[in-house]
Amino acid sequence: MGEFDLIRRYFQRPVQRAALGVGDDCALLAPAPGMQLAISSDMLVEGRHFFPDVNPRLLGHKALAVNLSDLAASGAKPLAFTLALSLPRADEAWISEFAQGMFALADAHDCELIGGDTTGGPLNICITVFGEVPAGQALLRSGARAGDELWVSGQLGDARLALETLLGHVQPPADLLQQARQRLEAPTPRVALGLALRGIASSALDVSDGLLGDLGHILDLSKVGATVDSRLTTPLIAASAYPSSATWQFDSKLQQLCTLAGGDDYELCFTAPATRHADVLAAGVASSTPVHHIGHIDAQPGLRVLGADGQPMPNDWKSFDHFSS
Amino acid sequence: MGEFDLIRRYFQRPVQRAALGVGDDCALLAPAPGMQLAISSDMLVEGRHFFPDVNPRLLGHKALAVNLSDLAASGAKPLAFTLALSLPRADEAWISEFAQGMFALADAHDCELIGGDTTGGPLNICITVFGEVPAGQALLRSGARAGDELWVSGQLGDARLALETLLGHVQPPADLLQQARQRLEAPTPRVALGLALRGIASSALDVSDGLLGDLGHILDLSKVGATVDSRLTTPLIAASAYPSSATWQFDSKLQQLCTLAGGDDYELCFTAPATRHADVLAAGVASSTPVHHIGHIDAQPGLRVLGADGQPMPNDWKSFDHFSS
């Protein structure tokens, strides 16, 4: 089956919102009046972002999820996406599963495929996603101010625990691994929370390379420092609630690595003025997303991490870098 | 040098038109009132779309050029683009050259980089490009009507001649190869012509997989047929003007292959009512782009090619398919 048949069979669906979808030289899209388009692009490479034997349905989900996560971090409502796909061969069963996983998530967010490209080559998935946000209301990385509270959504570290397990570094119980693996392979983009935080959060980003490393981008662009209390982040890995046994002791250093520098969490890390504490909690409730207060923004530059004793601890975790690592 | 340093050094430049560029979770872009965004995405893979030893400056040019060519085919004015880049290693010299080639073309078209992704992996370049076009005025593939004249811009087949030479299938003289190779490695997107054809052309696309194969997409979507006169297309390869010699005879079958099914031409193929013949010629002059009348659209389905004797000839050229070939 050639490129055009593949596109027609698995990726061409009627568009509802775009003026023109898959099948012409360009797609045509216009945000509503007063809206800006939020645009983000993420590329997933076999062997680096996923294992060669990954379930294609989960991969389809994840490839779109990591892009929707960027829209969430900007407080943008998903509209549409393009898919460029390089495949080693035209494996119809694989493509069909991939498309189903991708479209299930797309449909859940009312986000439609409007164009893209398919080609032969090493497996590589590049999605560019489009959302809309009222002009001037996007959540940026540059808006954190000294005194703001620091928050994170959902869970931290489970994806990294799954990765460490799949790499053979640790051996958690099977049911714990299954739960952690779900977080690695099928992350939940926090779109509803991002929308609920418009007008409340002073800055936001999504945690893809590890909490501390990503938080560093907010600090750089906002020209502030921060203090993170690891006593508030350590419990955010599901494994911390798992009872210890003769065969499973959750090493505390691993737990800190996973929660503070794990990568692949796709949670939102954000700041808000302390006066908006109750509004942040309400946004969490309104979006059915847990939110956790984990520290605060300082005028003093640098990132301080408080250890189990409440005292600053060395921060030598390296952010996960998809290029150099 | 890690991912973020690379981005900062080579790809982060201030944006003029976008509300927000490289460096946050999303870029922010809004078309002017009454405008639609035209969006296209093309992925280039090493070993399939370019040779591993290609000059990185030319590759940077080409990766953006093939995307701008899609905007040209839609009659859209370039605004911005995202770049997702997978690199086997952080070779600064290579990246610097690539960025220079890409930005030189971007600047020539007043088109700015607003976001993207970099990662490690087999060399893969995915650009998504954004242009604007007045609502309802985009050139589509679906508008050709019986009786329309069929046109193509510029030259056909030189890129394929270069490819056949680099693959060792033919041996044209060095100066001819150099000229053909320029067309393969540094194609010119016909943006100005696309803009000039708004309101004149009834349909358009860019020729990337070979004239006849791409024309087939217009015929499919417009539900019409066409007749192409090879006596008008054969001269459109520069090599046809090259004097024969003892060492160089341009085989007529190769010449037909290159011009009718070459691939990588990045010319515009378009249709217009016969009553707009003079307007098409004027659009060519206004945009400093040669335009050639090569046939016509028929009510009868199918694609007919007239040979050197003016009679229909067998059309068994396979369109270049980046997936199956």
XYZ file of C-alpha atoms in Angstrom:
650
model
C 0.000 0.000 0.000
C 1.496 3.326 -1.061
C 1.655 6.645 0.721
C -1.585 8.057 -0.613
C -3.623 4.929 0.040
C -2.278 4.802 3.578
C -3.237 8.408 4.176
C -6.696 7.897 2.798
C -7.391 4.720 4.696
C -6.111 5.604 8.145
C -5.683 9.316 8.473
C -8.217 11.098 6.311
C -11.348 12.087 8.181
C -13.772 14.936 7.532
C -12.873 18.125 9.405
C -15.409 20.006 11.510
C -13.591 23.144 12.513
C -10.822 23.629 9.972
C -11.819 25.157 6.627
C -9.791 22.446 4.860
C -8.224 19.227 6.137
C -6.016 16.398 4.881
C -5.559 16.030 1.107
C -4.528 19.395 -0.338
C -1.162 21.179 -0.298
C -2.115 23.057 2.863
C -4.788 22.808 5.507
C -6.745 25.977 6.261
C -7.506 27.033 9.808
C -8.572 30.291 11.418
C -8.840 30.976 15.142
C -12.050 32.653 16.283
C -11.968 36.476 16.448
C -9.889 37.708 19.405
C -8.120 34.381 19.720
C -4.453 33.592 19.163
C -3.274 30.237 17.878
C -1.004 28.393 20.294
C 1.373 26.141 18.343
C 3.725 23.419 19.538
C 5.703 20.648 17.869
C 7.160 17.482 19.416
C 9.102 14.727 17.707
C 9.241 11.163 19.078
C 12.061 8.885 17.973
C 12.181 5.102 18.357
C 14.779 3.960 20.866
C 14.919 7.365 22.505
C 11.366 8.287 23.400
C 9.865 4.807 23.198
C 10.929 1.179 22.978
C 10.805 -0.519 19.562
C 8.229 -3.031 20.836
C 5.870 -0.418 22.290
C 2.158 -1.063 21.784
C 1.310 1.072 18.708
C -2.059 2.101 20.156
C -0.349 3.511 23.237
C 2.270 5.161 21.052
C -0.438 6.896 19.017
C -1.928 8.137 22.274
C 1.384 9.322 23.671
C 2.573 11.081 20.502
C -0.495 13.312 20.630
C -0.612 13.505 24.440
C 2.836 15.082 24.775
C 1.780 17.763 22.296
C -1.579 18.404 23.983
C 0.403 18.755 27.202
C 2.145 21.799 25.697
C -1.226 23.343 24.869
C -2.320 22.636 28.444
C 0.758 24.415 29.762
C -0.194 27.465 27.693
C -3.828 27.422 28.787
C -4.915 26.799 25.194
C -7.930 24.830 24.003
C -6.980 22.121 21.467
C -8.239 22.660 17.914
C -6.245 20.622 15.424
C -2.948 18.897 14.672
C -0.718 17.752 11.825
C 1.083 14.391 11.809
C 4.340 13.675 10.000
C 5.238 10.017 10.191
C 8.338 8.205 9.028
C 7.858 4.436 8.967
C 10.309 1.630 8.196
C 7.582 -0.229 6.315
C 3.871 -0.042 5.578
C 2.663 -2.374 8.335
C -1.083 -1.911 8.104
C -1.917 -3.553 11.419
C 0.586 -1.331 13.209
C -0.655 1.821 11.472
C -4.268 0.969 12.201
C -3.547 0.534 15.928
C -1.458 3.691 16.017
C -4.237 5.681 14.347
C -6.852 4.316 16.760
C -4.838 5.317 19.821
C -4.170 8.753 18.404
C -7.731 9.452 17.292
C -9.255 8.240 20.570
C -7.332 10.923 22.431
C -7.934 13.485 19.675
C -11.677 12.884 19.850
C -11.655 13.163 23.646
C -10.212 16.657 23.225
C -12.220 17.632 20.144
C -8.954 18.067 18.253
C -8.851 17.140 14.573
C -6.126 15.936 12.202
C -5.792 18.481 9.392
C -2.663 17.459 7.504
C 0.834 16.077 7.544
C 3.195 13.788 5.712
C 4.091 10.103 5.531
C 7.387 8.733 4.349
C 9.666 5.738 4.646
C 12.546 5.824 7.121
C 13.447 5.049 10.725
C 10.326 5.294 12.924
C 9.794 8.950 13.774
C 6.591 10.739 14.735
C 6.333 14.516 14.546
C 3.083 16.124 15.615
C 2.394 19.852 15.494
C -0.612 20.877 17.521
C -2.817 23.963 17.358
C -4.945 25.416 20.115
C -6.634 28.718 20.724
C -6.361 31.098 23.621
C -7.820 34.596 24.091
C -5.195 37.170 23.077
C -3.021 38.037 26.061
C -4.270 35.187 28.282
C -1.777 32.431 27.438
C 0.108 30.997 30.415
C 3.802 31.771 29.898
C 7.011 30.617 31.540
C 8.055 34.194 32.195
C 5.415 35.392 34.660
C 6.540 33.961 38.035
C 7.108 36.550 40.774
C 8.836 36.356 44.175
C 6.332 35.246 46.785
C 4.254 33.204 44.338
C 3.354 29.717 45.436
C 4.707 26.816 43.406
C 2.359 24.016 42.367
C 2.379 20.767 40.461
C -0.541 18.686 39.200
C -1.212 14.985 39.572
C 1.625 12.546 40.138
C 5.380 12.713 39.724
C 7.949 10.025 39.071
C 5.925 6.985 38.120
C 6.944 7.185 34.480
C 10.595 7.214 35.494
C 10.083 4.266 37.826
C 8.610 2.347 34.886
C 11.559 3.330 32.707
C 14.084 2.246 35.347
C 12.258 -1.067 35.602
C 12.140 -1.646 31.849
C 15.859 -0.878 31.737
C 16.380 -3.593 34.381
C 17.602 -1.253 37.132
C 14.863 -2.073 39.656
C 12.222 -4.749 40.111
C 9.026 -3.446 41.668
C 6.023 -5.789 42.125
C 4.115 -6.502 38.926
C 0.977 -4.584 39.884
C 3.036 -1.529 40.809
C 4.948 -1.734 37.546
C 1.724 -1.984 35.583
C 0.445 1.188 37.207
C 3.711 3.041 36.647
C 3.943 1.824 33.067
C 0.520 3.238 32.347
C 1.892 6.644 33.316
C 4.928 6.198 31.050
C 3.057 4.896 28.047
C -0.278 6.681 28.262
C 0.220 10.053 29.958
C -2.783 12.287 30.561
C -2.410 15.809 29.172
C -3.768 18.262 31.752
C -5.764 20.303 29.274
C -8.742 21.030 31.535
C -6.479 22.244 34.329
C -4.572 24.520 31.939
C -7.846 26.130 30.866
C -8.996 26.497 34.481
C -5.718 28.219 35.411
C -6.133 31.065 32.904
C -6.198 34.299 34.868
C -4.979 32.526 38.029
C -1.514 31.068 37.344
C 1.314 33.559 36.898
C 3.450 31.040 34.965
C 3.229 27.430 33.824
C 4.969 24.698 31.863
C 4.578 20.999 31.450
C 6.994 18.631 33.158
C 8.529 16.479 30.438
C 12.226 16.408 31.383
C 11.907 16.235 35.169
C 10.456 18.688 37.708
C 13.629 20.497 38.751
C 15.060 20.833 35.260
C 11.810 22.119 33.816
C 11.207 24.449 36.737
C 14.615 25.900 35.855
C 13.087 27.241 32.619
C 10.468 29.184 34.585
C 13.194 30.556 36.837
C 15.386 31.543 33.878
C 12.622 33.288 31.970
C 11.011 34.863 35.054
C 14.406 35.877 36.515
C 13.550 34.503 39.962
C 14.597 31.618 42.207
C 12.556 28.926 43.954
C 12.430 26.612 46.913
C 10.954 23.135 46.430
C 10.103 21.101 49.514
C 10.884 17.465 48.735
C 8.687 16.427 51.674
C 5.775 17.623 49.525
C 6.975 16.104 46.235
C 8.233 12.699 47.434
C 4.715 11.394 48.201
C 3.558 12.272 44.670
C 4.833 9.000 43.230
C 2.231 6.272 43.466
C 4.893 3.767 44.500
C 5.383 5.657 47.784
C 2.035 4.328 48.971
C 2.935 0.752 48.100
C 3.635 -1.369 51.170
C 7.227 -2.489 51.604
C 7.816 -6.214 51.598
C 10.642 -8.689 51.620
C 11.032 -8.266 47.868
C 10.242 -4.560 47.445
C 11.845 -1.715 49.356
C 11.495 1.639 47.600
C 14.975 3.113 47.843
C 14.699 6.720 48.998
C 17.326 8.002 46.564
C 15.494 6.416 43.658
C 12.268 7.934 44.920
C 13.856 11.397 44.946
C 15.322 10.869 41.482
C 11.951 9.801 40.101
C 9.926 12.601 41.645
C 12.388 15.485 41.286
C 14.104 14.616 38.006
C 12.051 11.797 36.524
C 10.949 12.945 33.111
C 7.887 11.979 31.052
C 5.478 13.128 33.783
C 3.438 15.486 31.596
C 2.077 17.223 34.659
C 1.750 20.992 34.883
C 4.186 22.881 37.074
C 2.886 26.380 37.728
C 3.026 29.385 39.984
C 0.299 31.636 41.326
C 0.186 34.508 43.812
C -0.365 33.285 47.390
C -3.574 35.307 47.405
C -4.932 32.953 44.732
C -4.363 29.780 46.780
C -8.070 29.029 47.082
C -8.595 29.772 43.369
C -5.901 27.257 42.427
C -7.559 24.612 44.587
C -10.903 25.444 42.966
C -9.350 25.154 39.487
C -8.116 21.692 40.451
C -11.583 20.676 41.577
C -13.265 22.213 38.533
C -10.923 20.319 36.204
C -10.979 17.084 38.250
C -7.187 17.307 38.527
C -5.245 16.999 41.782
C -3.049 20.038 42.466
C -0.251 20.122 45.038
C 1.457 23.082 46.663
C 5.172 22.140 46.666
C 7.136 25.308 47.376
C 7.464 28.961 46.531
C 9.201 31.465 44.294
C 12.069 33.486 45.773
C 13.619 36.770 44.741
C 17.006 35.123 45.329
C 18.169 33.364 42.139
C 18.776 29.620 42.149
C 16.794 26.535 42.993
C 16.818 25.220 46.562
C 15.473 21.791 47.482
C 14.534 21.036 51.078
C 15.295 17.469 52.197
C 13.510 15.161 54.603
C 14.824 17.217 57.528
C 13.553 20.495 56.116
C 17.092 21.667 55.384
C 18.480 22.529 51.904
C 20.003 19.489 50.230
C 22.443 19.211 47.323
C 20.679 19.432 43.955
C 22.769 17.449 41.548
C 20.012 15.854 39.494
C 20.544 16.310 35.846
C 17.563 17.218 33.783
C 16.655 14.620 31.218
C 17.946 15.961 27.913
C 16.608 14.202 24.820
C 19.634 15.289 22.884
C 22.706 14.721 25.035
C 21.415 11.771 27.031
C 26.328 21.087 23.987
C 22.850 20.093 25.164
C 19.444 20.559 23.592
C 18.684 23.908 25.188
C 22.064 25.456 24.436
C 21.767 24.324 20.831
C 18.344 25.875 20.509
C 19.496 29.135 22.023
C 22.625 29.423 19.968
C 21.378 28.499 16.534
C 17.618 28.680 16.409
C 16.399 31.343 18.808
C 15.835 34.701 17.170
C 13.440 37.503 18.110
C 10.072 37.235 16.391
C 8.527 40.151 14.527
C 5.100 38.935 13.629
C 4.295 36.154 16.068
C 3.125 37.167 19.546
C 5.551 34.632 21.037
C 8.404 32.647 19.476
C 10.879 29.935 20.453
C 11.346 29.190 24.166
C 7.949 28.638 25.755
C 5.628 25.610 25.654
C 3.785 27.040 22.667
C 4.342 29.786 20.145
C 1.499 32.269 19.694
C 0.396 33.403 16.259
C -2.710 35.087 14.900
C -3.523 35.664 11.230
C -4.706 39.170 10.362
C -8.503 39.729 10.413
C -10.203 38.072 7.433
C -7.231 35.796 6.836
C -7.025 32.025 7.148
C -3.862 30.244 8.181
C -2.533 27.853 5.549
C -0.610 25.022 7.243
C 1.618 22.342 5.768
C 4.109 19.857 7.172
C 6.908 18.011 5.354
C 9.394 15.536 6.779
C 12.811 14.905 5.178
C 14.652 11.696 6.002
C 18.331 10.998 5.383
C 18.918 8.407 2.674
C 15.441 8.916 1.249
C 15.074 12.622 0.600
C 18.747 13.529 0.655
C 22.163 11.868 0.594
C 24.049 11.516 3.905
C 26.866 13.728 2.609
C 24.614 16.561 1.439
C 25.873 20.075 2.102
C 24.060 21.080 5.344
C 23.523 24.638 4.131
C 21.693 23.363 1.052
C 19.757 20.920 3.215
C 18.612 23.746 5.487
C 17.454 25.620 2.390
C 15.668 22.617 0.910
C 13.906 21.556 4.111
C 12.201 24.943 4.279
C 11.837 25.307 0.483
C 9.703 22.183 0.087
C 7.364 23.518 2.776
C 7.196 27.021 1.296
C 6.360 25.318 -1.987
C 3.156 24.007 -0.381
C 2.229 27.530 0.702
C 2.934 28.705 -2.865
C 0.596 26.032 -4.213
C -2.149 27.348 -1.925
C -1.562 30.986 -2.830
C -0.579 31.746 0.772
C 1.918 34.329 1.988
C 4.556 32.798 4.304
C 4.422 33.915 7.939
C 6.231 31.478 10.200
C 7.414 27.903 10.695
C 8.333 25.347 13.339
C 11.338 23.041 13.048
C 11.605 19.601 14.644
C 15.051 18.150 14.173
C 16.390 14.723 15.078
C 20.198 14.593 14.933
C 22.583 11.663 15.392
C 24.963 13.950 17.288
C 25.417 17.593 18.229
C 27.782 18.574 15.413
C 27.936 22.320 15.851
C 29.537 23.071 12.484
C 26.839 21.079 10.725
C 24.031 22.704 12.702
C 25.416 26.173 12.104
C 25.543 25.610 8.338
C 22.076 24.063 8.330
C 20.661 27.029 10.264
C 22.310 29.527 7.895
C 20.841 27.867 4.810
C 17.410 27.692 6.407
C 17.364 31.248 7.720
C 18.650 32.748 4.456
C 15.585 31.381 2.677
C 13.308 32.239 5.608
C 14.504 35.839 5.587
C 14.038 36.088 1.825
C 10.380 35.193 2.383
C 9.914 37.169 5.613
C 9.041 33.901 7.363
C 10.137 33.436 10.986
C 10.977 30.405 13.120
C 8.571 30.323 16.071
C 9.147 26.962 17.741
C 9.956 23.298 17.418
C 11.901 20.494 18.983
C 15.400 19.005 18.875
C 16.276 15.463 19.815
C 18.844 12.769 19.208
C 18.141 10.085 16.603
C 18.581 9.290 12.913
C 18.738 12.522 10.903
C 15.186 13.686 10.311
C 13.887 17.191 9.628
C 10.221 18.044 10.062
C 9.111 21.572 9.268
C 5.566 22.846 9.648
C 4.943 26.084 7.844
C 2.269 28.748 8.297
C 1.050 31.238 5.751
C -1.961 33.471 5.423
C -4.489 33.752 2.662
C -7.721 35.789 2.487
C -10.624 33.568 3.520
C -12.008 31.748 0.482
C -9.114 32.647 -1.846
C -6.766 29.691 -1.283
C -5.827 27.783 -4.434
C -7.150 24.232 -4.046
C -6.639 20.983 -5.909
C -10.364 20.579 -6.398
C -11.242 23.510 -8.651
C -10.184 22.369 -12.148
C -12.973 22.398 -14.757
C -13.255 20.858 -18.236
C -11.900 23.297 -20.797
C -9.401 24.879 -18.383
C -5.884 25.266 -19.634
C -3.139 23.334 -17.862
C 0.057 25.141 -16.876
C 3.344 24.485 -15.182
C 5.939 26.946 -13.919
C 9.687 27.038 -14.499
C 11.591 23.873 -15.342
C 10.833 20.179 -15.099
C 13.094 17.163 -14.737
C 16.472 18.624 -13.876
C 16.299 17.447 -10.272
C 15.613 13.906 -11.477
C 18.478 14.074 -13.967
C 20.765 15.044 -11.078
C 19.440 12.170 -8.995
C 19.939 9.663 -11.817
C 23.493 10.941 -12.188
C 24.290 10.749 -8.476
C 22.930 7.192 -8.498
C 25.372 6.395 -11.324
C 22.720 5.731 -13.979
C 23.843 8.448 -16.406
C 26.890 10.636 -16.922
C 26.047 14.097 -18.223
C 28.827 16.692 -18.669
C 30.015 18.285 -15.427
C 28.564 21.736 -16.097
C 25.178 20.267 -16.942
C 25.238 18.145 -13.790
C 26.120 21.165 -11.699
C 23.130 23.045 -13.055
C 20.801 20.079 -12.536
C 22.151 19.440 -9.062
C 21.340 23.012 -8.086
C 17.720 22.255 -8.908
C 17.780 19.056 -6.840
C 19.534 20.515 -3.818
C 18.297 24.103 -3.758
C 14.819 24.253 -5.259
C 13.069 27.613 -5.571
C 9.615 27.737 -3.990
C 7.289 29.610 -6.345
C 5.740 31.770 -3.645
C 5.402 34.959 -5.707
C 3.690 33.081 -8.531
C 1.249 31.440 -6.102
C 0.259 34.846 -4.772
C -0.090 36.265 -8.296
C -2.380 33.372 -9.290
C -4.986 34.086 -6.593
C -8.267 34.802 -8.345
C -6.888 33.495 -11.659
C -5.986 29.815 -11.242
C -8.874 27.388 -10.791
C -6.641 24.767 -9.118
C -2.995 24.331 -8.198
C -0.484 22.062 -6.498
C 3.253 21.822 -6.286
C 5.090 19.154 -8.262
C 7.103 17.146 -5.765
C 6.513 13.545 -6.887
C 6.534 14.065 -10.658
C 4.220 16.026 -12.961
C 1.863 13.255 -14.056
C 1.481 11.706 -10.616
C 0.825 15.013 -8.933
C -1.521 16.159 -11.674
C -3.467 12.994 -10.870
C -4.363 14.516 -7.485
C -5.953 17.529 -9.200
C -7.868 15.193 -11.502
C -9.048 13.017 -8.595
C -10.214 15.911 -6.453
C -11.671 17.933 -9.340
C -13.299 14.841 -10.917
C -11.989 15.662 -14.379
C -9.434 14.306 -16.856
C -6.542 15.974 -18.651
C -4.399 15.917 -21.745
C -0.706 16.756 -21.415
C 1.264 17.457 -24.580
C 4.765 16.056 -24.062
C 5.983 18.222 -26.934
C 5.400 21.149 -24.573
C 6.877 19.524 -21.450
C 9.961 17.812 -22.915
C 11.790 21.109 -23.588
C 11.309 22.188 -19.966
C 14.387 20.313 -18.787
C 17.489 22.466 -19.070
C 19.463 19.498 -20.377
C 17.359 19.512 -23.557
C 19.165 22.670 -24.650
C 22.574 21.148 -24.040
C 24.371 20.306 -27.294
C 24.853 16.622 -27.969
C 28.432 15.443 -28.228
C 30.407 12.258 -28.564
C 30.111 11.685 -24.811
C 26.628 13.053 -24.112
C 23.460 12.050 -25.923
C 20.293 12.826 -23.954
C 18.265 9.641 -24.269
C 14.696 10.579 -25.185
C 13.132 8.036 -22.815
C 15.145 9.420 -19.923
C 14.116 12.915 -20.920
C 10.454 11.920 -20.802
C 10.919 10.177 -17.470
C 12.588 13.240 -15.978
C 10.083 15.785 -17.248
C 6.864 13.797 -16.825
C 7.622 11.787 -13.702
C 10.802 13.274 -12.291
C 10.043 14.328 -8.764
C 11.605 17.076 -6.616
C 10.722 19.789 -9.143
C 8.841 22.053 -6.716
C 7.201 23.856 -9.590
C 3.529 24.809 -9.583
C 1.143 22.850 -11.769
C -2.112 24.742 -12.133
C -5.218 25.214 -14.203
C -7.049 28.346 -15.281
C -9.999 29.081 -17.573
C -8.878 29.621 -21.182
C -10.365 33.118 -20.920
C -7.673 33.925 -18.311
C -4.756 32.956 -20.591
C -3.406 36.508 -20.747
C -3.856 36.932 -16.986
C -1.774 33.810 -16.329
C 0.985 35.141 -18.556
C 0.801 38.478 -16.742
C 1.025 36.683 -13.358
C 4.154 34.969 -14.592
C 5.678 38.289 -15.617
C 4.616 40.007 -12.382
C 6.211 37.262 -10.310
C 9.295 36.901 -12.553
C 8.437 33.229 -12.995
C 8.246 31.467 -16.355
C 4.863 29.821 -16.966
C 4.187 27.237 -19.674
C 0.890 26.116 -21.181
C 1.212 22.320 -21.432
C -2.259 20.938 -22.028
C -5.874 21.147 -20.985
C -8.498 19.724 -18.679
C -11.048 17.304 -20.147
C -14.483 16.250 -19.003
C -13.439 12.694 -19.851
C -11.743 11.064 -16.849
C -8.153 9.878 -17.138
C -4.837 11.357 -18.070
C -3.732 11.353 -21.704
C -0.191 12.155 -22.775
C 0.503 13.176 -26.363
C 3.829 11.906 -27.741
C 6.274 13.433 -30.181
C 3.870 12.636 -33.038
C 0.941 14.362 -31.338
C -0.767 11.006 -30.715
C -1.654 9.574 -27.281
C 1.182 7.467 -25.877
C 1.213 4.854 -23.103
C 1.455 6.446 -19.653
C 3.201 3.908 -17.480
C 5.337 6.253 -15.407
C 4.996 5.577 -11.778
C 4.696 8.560 -9.510
C 7.554 8.899 -7.087
C 6.210 7.636 -3.765
C 8.317 8.486 -0.730
C 6.834 5.582 1.127
C 6.851 2.579 -1.175
C 9.882 3.495 -3.234
